[in-house]
Amino acid sequence: MWPLYAAGFTTAFGAHGIAANLGGYSEGAVTSLLVLGGLLALYDGAEVVLKPVFGTLADRVGAKPVLLGGLVAFAVASALYVLADSPGWLWAARLGQGAAASAFSPSASALVARLNPAARRGRAFGSYGFYKSIGYTLGPLLGGALVWAGGLRLLFLVMALCAAAVAVWAALAVPVVPPLPKSRQTLADLARRLADRSFLAPTAALAAATAALSVGVGFLPVSGAAAGLGTVATGAAVSVLAATAALVQPRAGRALDEGRLTTRTGLVAGLLVTAAGLGCALLPGLYGILSAAVLIGAGTGVITPLGFAALAAATPEERMGQTMGAAELGRELGDAGGPLLVAGVATATSLDHGYAALALLLALGPVFALATRRRPAR
């Protein structure tokens, strides 16, 4: 399992470590905000398009080959910019990194599910999410230190070495999980399976959690600055959010495995806590920022391992990669849709109204789930 945790850390560290330093230290490659936006969108855009494709491929040829191929491709894409060091190759490297992460991220999730029995999947996904959150937390900090020490090329070099080391480690330590025989699946069958509530409910919860997390990371510093707080205080608030999510995930997964928490109750509670965190962002000053960070981190920390465990439990083993790729697509859409919703509402009214709109949207999910709960049979 440890190489899979390292793969999760690699994709998170690569995404945030480089993105946080492109604007200020790209040595002439970023000439405008439009160029910066394009470079940032390349990585996520490749993931949105390719994650379901590579997830399906993992079911067909085996998850381990796709995992290793993605890690090697990530190392090669990162090394491109180290060797070429030109604006054009920066675009190519960033696109290559996003495409490579699209391969090894859903493959790692599928292997986490395949290598653990159902009774341990909550804990396994909690640990996997913990190390991804560590990557998200440390990425901007360590990436900034590396760029300060040796420029953007040093950061890309470290990413190449990290991906190569994880690939070698996974090749030696991760067992081969052969693809399972499966019946033929038509597009109608796939649409029916993805439209089923057992897929839609956890995926919607994961998308909502990712949307709130992205909004917290992006907009809480804006609220802090408007309240007169310095960059140290707002940066600490974002770190508290990520650290809380990292600490809660293993505990939530363990509670699920031990029967102290059900998937339905956990997802409903996580969405309500996350919505409450967005509501706390309306409070003035440092208290509002910190309480919002803690609650958003705690809510998303509960939702993430429970959502993936629920998807794994409801998915046939031979379709695990396809399901994880589709679920990752849902998370990417939430990652983009949450900030867009808050920014759109804030532009028309105010940032507080943007927080309130997303909080209301997240709270509607639990309300709908409780309203449509099936009555027990007599």
Short mmCIF file of C-alpha atoms in Angstrom, two decimals:
data_model
loop_
_atom_site.label_atom_id
_atom_site.label_comp_id
_atom_site.label_asym_id
_atom_site.label_seq_id
_atom_site.Cartn_x
_atom_site.Cartn_y
_atom_site.Cartn_z
CA MET A 1 0.00 0.00 0.00
CA TRP A 2 2.83 2.45 0.71
CA PRO A 3 3.78 3.00 -2.97
CA LEU A 4 0.10 3.75 -3.67
CA TYR A 5 0.08 6.34 -0.90
CA ALA A 6 3.26 7.79 -2.40
CA ALA A 7 1.56 7.96 -5.82
CA GLY A 8 -1.31 9.91 -4.27
CA PHE A 9 1.16 12.29 -2.66
CA THR A 10 2.98 12.72 -5.99
CA THR A 11 -0.08 13.79 -7.96
CA ALA A 12 -1.19 16.21 -5.21
CA PHE A 13 2.28 17.65 -4.73
CA GLY A 14 2.77 18.03 -8.48
CA ALA A 15 -0.58 19.73 -8.98
CA HIS A 16 -0.33 22.32 -6.20
CA GLY A 17 3.44 22.69 -5.89
CA ILE A 18 3.86 23.79 -9.48
CA ALA A 19 0.56 25.66 -9.83
CA ALA A 20 1.32 27.81 -6.78
CA ASN A 21 4.64 28.97 -8.27
CA LEU A 22 3.89 29.38 -11.97
CA GLY A 23 2.79 32.99 -11.74
CA GLY A 24 5.73 34.43 -9.86
CA TYR A 25 8.72 32.34 -10.89
CA SER A 26 8.18 31.17 -14.45
CA GLU A 27 11.07 33.15 -15.92
CA GLY A 28 9.20 34.95 -18.68
CA ALA A 29 6.94 32.04 -19.66
CA VAL A 30 3.86 33.63 -18.10
CA THR A 31 3.32 36.97 -19.81
CA SER A 32 -0.30 37.61 -18.77
CA LEU A 33 -3.06 36.35 -16.54
CA LEU A 34 -4.61 34.66 -19.57
CA VAL A 35 -1.42 32.65 -20.14
CA LEU A 36 -1.29 31.74 -16.46
CA GLY A 37 -4.91 30.59 -16.57
CA GLY A 38 -4.17 28.46 -19.62
CA LEU A 39 -1.21 26.78 -17.94
CA LEU A 40 -3.26 26.08 -14.83
CA ALA A 41 -6.16 24.72 -16.88
CA LEU A 42 -3.96 22.34 -18.92
CA TYR A 43 -3.36 20.02 -15.98
CA ASP A 44 -6.99 19.85 -14.83
CA GLY A 45 -8.32 19.79 -18.37
CA ALA A 46 -6.26 16.73 -19.23
CA GLU A 47 -7.54 15.01 -16.09
CA VAL A 48 -11.18 15.75 -16.89
CA VAL A 49 -10.86 14.24 -20.37
CA LEU A 50 -8.54 11.30 -19.71
CA LYS A 51 -9.29 9.92 -16.24
CA PRO A 52 -12.33 7.86 -17.34
CA VAL A 53 -10.33 6.59 -20.34
CA PHE A 54 -7.38 5.39 -18.26
CA GLY A 55 -9.73 3.97 -15.61
CA THR A 56 -11.36 1.79 -18.24
CA LEU A 57 -7.93 0.82 -19.59
CA ALA A 58 -6.88 -0.28 -16.09
CA ASP A 59 -9.80 -2.72 -16.05
CA ARG A 60 -8.77 -4.09 -19.42
CA VAL A 61 -5.00 -4.56 -19.03
CA GLY A 62 -4.59 -4.41 -15.25
CA ALA A 63 -4.23 -1.46 -12.89
CA LYS A 64 -0.52 -1.93 -12.13
CA PRO A 65 0.75 -1.44 -15.74
CA VAL A 66 -1.34 1.74 -16.07
CA LEU A 67 -0.05 2.96 -12.70
CA LEU A 68 3.58 2.37 -13.68
CA GLY A 69 3.10 3.86 -17.14
CA GLY A 70 1.53 6.99 -15.68
CA LEU A 71 4.33 7.47 -13.16
CA VAL A 72 7.02 7.02 -15.81
CA ALA A 73 5.19 9.42 -18.15
CA PHE A 74 4.96 11.97 -15.30
CA ALA A 75 8.71 11.71 -14.75
CA VAL A 76 9.41 12.13 -18.48
CA ALA A 77 7.04 15.11 -18.82
CA SER A 78 8.67 16.81 -15.82
CA ALA A 79 12.16 16.17 -17.21
CA LEU A 80 11.17 17.81 -20.52
CA TYR A 81 11.12 21.26 -19.00
CA VAL A 82 14.32 20.59 -17.02
CA LEU A 83 16.18 19.81 -20.24
CA ALA A 84 14.54 22.31 -22.61
CA ASP A 85 13.76 25.28 -20.32
CA SER A 86 11.63 27.23 -22.77
CA PRO A 87 8.06 28.58 -22.61
CA GLY A 88 6.84 26.16 -25.27
CA TRP A 89 8.21 23.15 -23.42
CA LEU A 90 6.61 24.41 -20.20
CA TRP A 91 3.22 24.07 -21.87
CA ALA A 92 4.12 20.60 -23.13
CA ALA A 93 5.42 19.53 -19.72
CA ARG A 94 2.32 20.73 -17.90
CA LEU A 95 0.02 18.98 -20.38
CA GLY A 96 2.08 15.81 -20.10
CA GLN A 97 1.94 15.90 -16.31
CA GLY A 98 -1.86 16.21 -16.36
CA ALA A 99 -2.22 13.34 -18.83
CA ALA A 100 0.14 11.16 -16.79
CA ALA A 101 -1.68 11.91 -13.53
CA SER A 102 -4.89 10.91 -15.30
CA ALA A 103 -3.37 7.46 -15.71
CA PHE A 104 -1.86 6.71 -12.32
CA SER A 105 -4.40 8.47 -10.07
CA PRO A 106 -7.50 6.31 -10.86
CA SER A 107 -5.27 3.24 -11.15
CA ALA A 108 -3.97 3.84 -7.63
CA SER A 109 -7.55 4.23 -6.34
CA ALA A 110 -8.57 1.00 -8.08
CA LEU A 111 -5.60 -0.84 -6.54
CA VAL A 112 -6.48 0.48 -3.09
CA ALA A 113 -9.91 -1.09 -3.55
CA ARG A 114 -8.69 -4.36 -5.11
CA LEU A 115 -5.90 -4.99 -2.58
CA ASN A 116 -8.12 -4.53 0.49
CA PRO A 117 -11.13 -6.54 1.62
CA ALA A 118 -14.40 -4.71 2.02
CA ALA A 119 -13.97 -4.61 5.79
CA ARG A 120 -10.77 -2.54 5.48
CA ARG A 121 -11.51 -0.26 2.56
CA GLY A 122 -12.63 2.69 4.67
CA ARG A 123 -9.31 2.72 6.51
CA ALA A 124 -7.36 2.18 3.28
CA PHE A 125 -9.04 5.06 1.47
CA GLY A 126 -8.67 7.20 4.58
CA SER A 127 -4.91 6.64 4.58
CA TYR A 128 -4.71 7.23 0.83
CA GLY A 129 -6.60 10.51 1.23
CA PHE A 130 -4.37 11.47 4.16
CA TYR A 131 -1.22 11.35 2.06
CA LYS A 132 -2.89 13.17 -0.84
CA SER A 133 -3.89 15.91 1.60
CA ILE A 134 -0.30 16.07 2.84
CA GLY A 135 0.75 16.63 -0.77
CA TYR A 136 -1.80 19.40 -1.19
CA THR A 137 -0.64 20.98 2.08
CA LEU A 138 3.11 20.79 1.51
CA GLY A 139 3.06 21.37 -2.25
CA PRO A 140 2.96 25.19 -2.25
CA LEU A 141 5.39 25.43 0.69
CA LEU A 142 8.03 22.96 -0.50
CA GLY A 143 7.53 24.02 -4.10
CA GLY A 144 8.16 27.64 -3.16
CA ALA A 145 11.31 26.68 -1.26
CA LEU A 146 12.65 24.70 -4.22
CA VAL A 147 11.87 27.50 -6.67
CA TRP A 148 13.53 30.01 -4.37
CA ALA A 149 16.64 27.80 -4.18
CA GLY A 150 17.01 26.86 -7.84
CA GLY A 151 14.18 28.19 -9.98
CA LEU A 152 11.26 26.43 -11.61
CA ARG A 153 13.57 23.89 -13.26
CA LEU A 154 14.66 22.57 -9.86
CA LEU A 155 11.03 21.99 -8.89
CA PHE A 156 10.39 20.08 -12.11
CA LEU A 157 13.56 18.06 -11.53
CA VAL A 158 12.42 17.08 -8.03
CA MET A 159 9.03 16.07 -9.43
CA ALA A 160 10.70 13.92 -12.09
CA LEU A 161 12.88 12.18 -9.51
CA CYS A 162 9.94 11.70 -7.16
CA ALA A 163 7.75 10.11 -9.85
CA ALA A 164 10.61 7.88 -11.04
CA ALA A 165 11.36 6.71 -7.49
CA VAL A 166 7.69 5.92 -6.82
CA ALA A 167 7.50 4.02 -10.13
CA VAL A 168 10.47 1.83 -9.17
CA TRP A 169 9.04 1.31 -5.67
CA ALA A 170 5.60 0.36 -7.04
CA ALA A 171 7.15 -2.01 -9.60
CA LEU A 172 8.94 -3.87 -6.81
CA ALA A 173 6.36 -3.75 -4.01
CA VAL A 174 2.85 -3.59 -5.48
CA PRO A 175 1.55 -7.06 -6.39
CA VAL A 176 0.17 -7.76 -9.84
CA VAL A 177 -3.62 -7.60 -9.83
CA PRO A 178 -4.73 -9.26 -13.08
CA PRO A 179 -7.82 -7.99 -14.87
CA LEU A 180 -10.94 -10.00 -14.16
CA PRO A 181 -13.13 -11.52 -16.87
CA LYS A 182 -16.17 -9.42 -17.51
CA SER A 183 -19.27 -9.55 -19.62
CA ARG A 184 -19.64 -7.30 -22.60
CA GLN A 185 -20.85 -3.80 -21.70
CA THR A 186 -22.70 -1.51 -24.07
CA LEU A 187 -22.91 2.25 -23.77
CA ALA A 188 -26.45 1.85 -22.47
CA ASP A 189 -25.22 -0.52 -19.75
CA LEU A 190 -22.51 1.96 -18.75
CA ALA A 191 -25.00 4.84 -18.67
CA ARG A 192 -27.39 2.78 -16.54
CA ARG A 193 -24.65 1.88 -14.05
CA LEU A 194 -23.36 5.44 -13.78
CA ALA A 195 -26.91 6.76 -13.40
CA ASP A 196 -27.65 4.41 -10.52
CA ARG A 197 -28.01 5.98 -7.09
CA SER A 198 -25.20 3.80 -5.69
CA PHE A 199 -22.82 5.68 -8.01
CA LEU A 200 -24.45 9.09 -8.20
CA ALA A 201 -24.85 9.71 -4.46
CA PRO A 202 -21.20 9.09 -3.41
CA THR A 203 -19.86 10.83 -6.51
CA ALA A 204 -22.06 13.88 -5.94
CA ALA A 205 -20.88 14.01 -2.32
CA LEU A 206 -17.24 13.77 -3.44
CA ALA A 207 -17.79 16.53 -6.01
CA ALA A 208 -19.44 18.74 -3.39
CA ALA A 209 -16.60 18.16 -0.94
CA THR A 210 -14.00 18.99 -3.57
CA ALA A 211 -15.92 22.12 -4.55
CA ALA A 212 -15.99 23.33 -0.93
CA LEU A 213 -12.32 22.51 -0.45
CA SER A 214 -11.34 24.42 -3.58
CA VAL A 215 -13.47 27.40 -2.54
CA GLY A 216 -11.91 27.38 0.92
CA VAL A 217 -8.37 27.33 -0.41
CA GLY A 218 -9.07 30.00 -3.01
CA PHE A 219 -11.46 32.41 -1.32
CA LEU A 220 -10.80 32.31 2.42
CA PRO A 221 -7.57 34.31 1.88
CA VAL A 222 -9.66 36.89 0.01
CA SER A 223 -12.03 37.19 2.97
CA GLY A 224 -9.06 37.42 5.33
CA ALA A 225 -7.49 40.21 3.32
CA ALA A 226 -10.81 42.09 3.26
CA ALA A 227 -10.93 41.79 7.06
CA GLY A 228 -7.46 43.30 7.35
CA LEU A 229 -5.60 40.05 8.09
CA GLY A 230 -2.07 39.58 6.78
CA THR A 231 -0.80 36.90 4.45
CA VAL A 232 0.62 34.86 7.33
CA ALA A 233 -2.77 34.60 9.04
CA THR A 234 -4.65 33.75 5.85
CA GLY A 235 -1.98 31.24 4.82
CA ALA A 236 -2.23 29.61 8.24
CA ALA A 237 -6.00 29.32 7.83
CA VAL A 238 -5.59 27.47 4.53
CA SER A 239 -3.01 25.18 6.15
CA VAL A 240 -5.46 24.48 8.99
CA LEU A 241 -8.10 23.50 6.43
CA ALA A 242 -5.81 21.05 4.63
CA ALA A 243 -4.34 19.65 7.85
CA THR A 244 -7.80 19.07 9.35
CA ALA A 245 -8.90 17.19 6.23
CA ALA A 246 -5.74 15.08 6.39
CA LEU A 247 -6.21 14.17 10.06
CA VAL A 248 -9.92 13.38 9.82
CA GLN A 249 -9.78 11.03 6.81
CA PRO A 250 -8.06 8.02 8.44
CA ARG A 251 -10.30 8.29 11.50
CA ALA A 252 -13.45 8.44 9.41
CA GLY A 253 -12.35 5.41 7.39
CA ARG A 254 -11.56 3.46 10.57
CA ALA A 255 -14.97 4.34 12.04
CA LEU A 256 -16.63 3.01 8.89
CA ASP A 257 -14.72 -0.28 9.01
CA GLU A 258 -15.49 -0.79 12.70
CA GLY A 259 -19.22 -0.20 12.21
CA ARG A 260 -19.31 2.98 14.29
CA LEU A 261 -20.34 4.99 11.23
CA THR A 262 -22.45 4.14 8.20
CA THR A 263 -21.85 5.48 4.73
CA ARG A 264 -25.20 7.25 4.55
CA THR A 265 -24.89 8.88 7.97
CA GLY A 266 -21.28 9.87 7.33
CA LEU A 267 -21.96 11.47 3.96
CA VAL A 268 -24.99 13.37 5.27
CA ALA A 269 -23.08 14.57 8.34
CA GLY A 270 -20.04 15.50 6.25
CA LEU A 271 -22.10 17.60 3.85
CA LEU A 272 -23.87 19.38 6.71
CA VAL A 273 -20.59 20.11 8.50
CA THR A 274 -19.05 21.41 5.26
CA ALA A 275 -22.08 23.62 4.63
CA ALA A 276 -21.80 24.93 8.19
CA GLY A 277 -18.14 25.74 7.51
CA LEU A 278 -19.10 27.80 4.46
CA GLY A 279 -21.66 29.54 6.62
CA CYS A 280 -18.97 30.39 9.19
CA ALA A 281 -17.05 32.14 6.42
CA LEU A 282 -19.72 34.85 6.68
CA LEU A 283 -18.57 35.68 10.22
CA PRO A 284 -16.18 38.63 10.47
CA GLY A 285 -12.49 38.48 11.38
CA LEU A 286 -10.06 35.69 12.19
CA TYR A 287 -12.66 33.69 14.12
CA GLY A 288 -14.85 33.29 11.05
CA ILE A 289 -11.92 32.33 8.81
CA LEU A 290 -10.51 29.72 11.21
CA SER A 291 -13.87 28.18 12.09
CA ALA A 292 -14.70 27.93 8.40
CA ALA A 293 -11.35 26.27 7.69
CA VAL A 294 -11.76 23.72 10.49
CA LEU A 295 -15.34 22.79 9.58
CA ILE A 296 -14.73 22.60 5.82
CA GLY A 297 -11.65 20.45 6.43
CA ALA A 298 -13.51 18.17 8.85
CA GLY A 299 -16.53 17.77 6.56
CA THR A 300 -14.49 16.97 3.46
CA GLY A 301 -12.29 14.67 5.53
CA VAL A 302 -15.34 12.59 6.42
CA ILE A 303 -16.82 12.56 2.93
CA THR A 304 -13.73 11.54 0.94
CA PRO A 305 -12.89 8.07 2.36
CA LEU A 306 -16.56 7.17 2.85
CA GLY A 307 -17.45 8.18 -0.70
CA PHE A 308 -14.70 6.10 -2.27
CA ALA A 309 -15.42 3.14 0.00
CA ALA A 310 -19.10 3.29 -0.99
CA LEU A 311 -18.18 3.33 -4.67
CA ALA A 312 -15.85 0.36 -4.22
CA ALA A 313 -18.52 -1.59 -2.34
CA ALA A 314 -21.14 -1.01 -5.07
CA THR A 315 -18.84 -1.72 -8.04
CA PRO A 316 -18.06 -5.12 -9.57
CA GLU A 317 -14.35 -5.91 -9.13
CA GLU A 318 -13.83 -6.11 -12.88
CA ARG A 319 -15.15 -2.53 -13.37
CA MET A 320 -13.26 -0.90 -10.48
CA GLY A 321 -10.95 1.23 -12.65
CA GLN A 322 -13.80 2.54 -14.75
CA THR A 323 -15.79 3.55 -11.67
CA MET A 324 -12.81 5.26 -10.01
CA GLY A 325 -12.01 7.15 -13.21
CA ALA A 326 -15.61 8.35 -13.52
CA ALA A 327 -15.66 9.35 -9.84
CA GLU A 328 -12.41 11.28 -10.26
CA LEU A 329 -14.06 13.09 -13.17
CA GLY A 330 -16.87 14.10 -10.84
CA ARG A 331 -14.36 15.46 -8.35
CA GLU A 332 -12.60 17.47 -11.05
CA LEU A 333 -15.91 19.00 -12.10
CA GLY A 334 -16.57 19.95 -8.49
CA ASP A 335 -13.08 21.38 -8.21
CA ALA A 336 -13.82 23.69 -11.13
CA GLY A 337 -17.54 24.27 -10.54
CA GLY A 338 -17.35 25.36 -6.90
CA PRO A 339 -15.05 28.35 -7.45
CA LEU A 340 -16.95 29.29 -10.61
CA LEU A 341 -20.27 29.31 -8.72
CA VAL A 342 -18.92 31.38 -5.83
CA ALA A 343 -17.10 33.78 -8.16
CA GLY A 344 -20.19 34.24 -10.34
CA VAL A 345 -22.48 34.98 -7.41
CA ALA A 346 -19.84 37.19 -5.78
CA THR A 347 -19.46 39.21 -8.98
CA ALA A 348 -23.19 39.89 -9.11
CA THR A 349 -23.64 40.49 -5.36
CA SER A 350 -20.88 39.86 -2.79
CA LEU A 351 -18.49 37.12 -1.68
CA ASP A 352 -20.67 36.40 1.36
CA HIS A 353 -23.57 35.62 -0.97
CA GLY A 354 -21.26 33.30 -2.92
CA TYR A 355 -20.41 31.35 0.24
CA ALA A 356 -24.09 31.20 1.14
CA ALA A 357 -25.06 29.90 -2.32
CA LEU A 358 -22.59 27.02 -2.17
CA ALA A 359 -23.54 26.25 1.46
CA LEU A 360 -27.21 26.06 0.46
CA LEU A 361 -26.36 23.78 -2.47
CA LEU A 362 -24.42 21.42 -0.19
CA ALA A 363 -27.17 21.39 2.44
CA LEU A 364 -29.80 20.42 -0.15
CA GLY A 365 -28.15 17.04 -0.63
CA PRO A 366 -28.66 15.83 2.96
CA VAL A 367 -32.19 17.29 3.00
CA PHE A 368 -33.05 15.35 -0.16
CA ALA A 369 -31.43 12.17 1.22
CA LEU A 370 -33.42 12.39 4.45
CA ALA A 371 -36.65 13.18 2.63
CA THR A 372 -36.33 10.19 0.29
CA ARG A 373 -35.10 7.70 2.88
CA ARG A 374 -36.78 4.38 2.39
CA ARG A 375 -39.10 3.26 5.10
CA PRO A 376 -38.12 -0.08 6.69
CA ALA A 377 -40.23 -3.05 5.71
CA ARG A 378 -42.65 -4.36 8.29
#
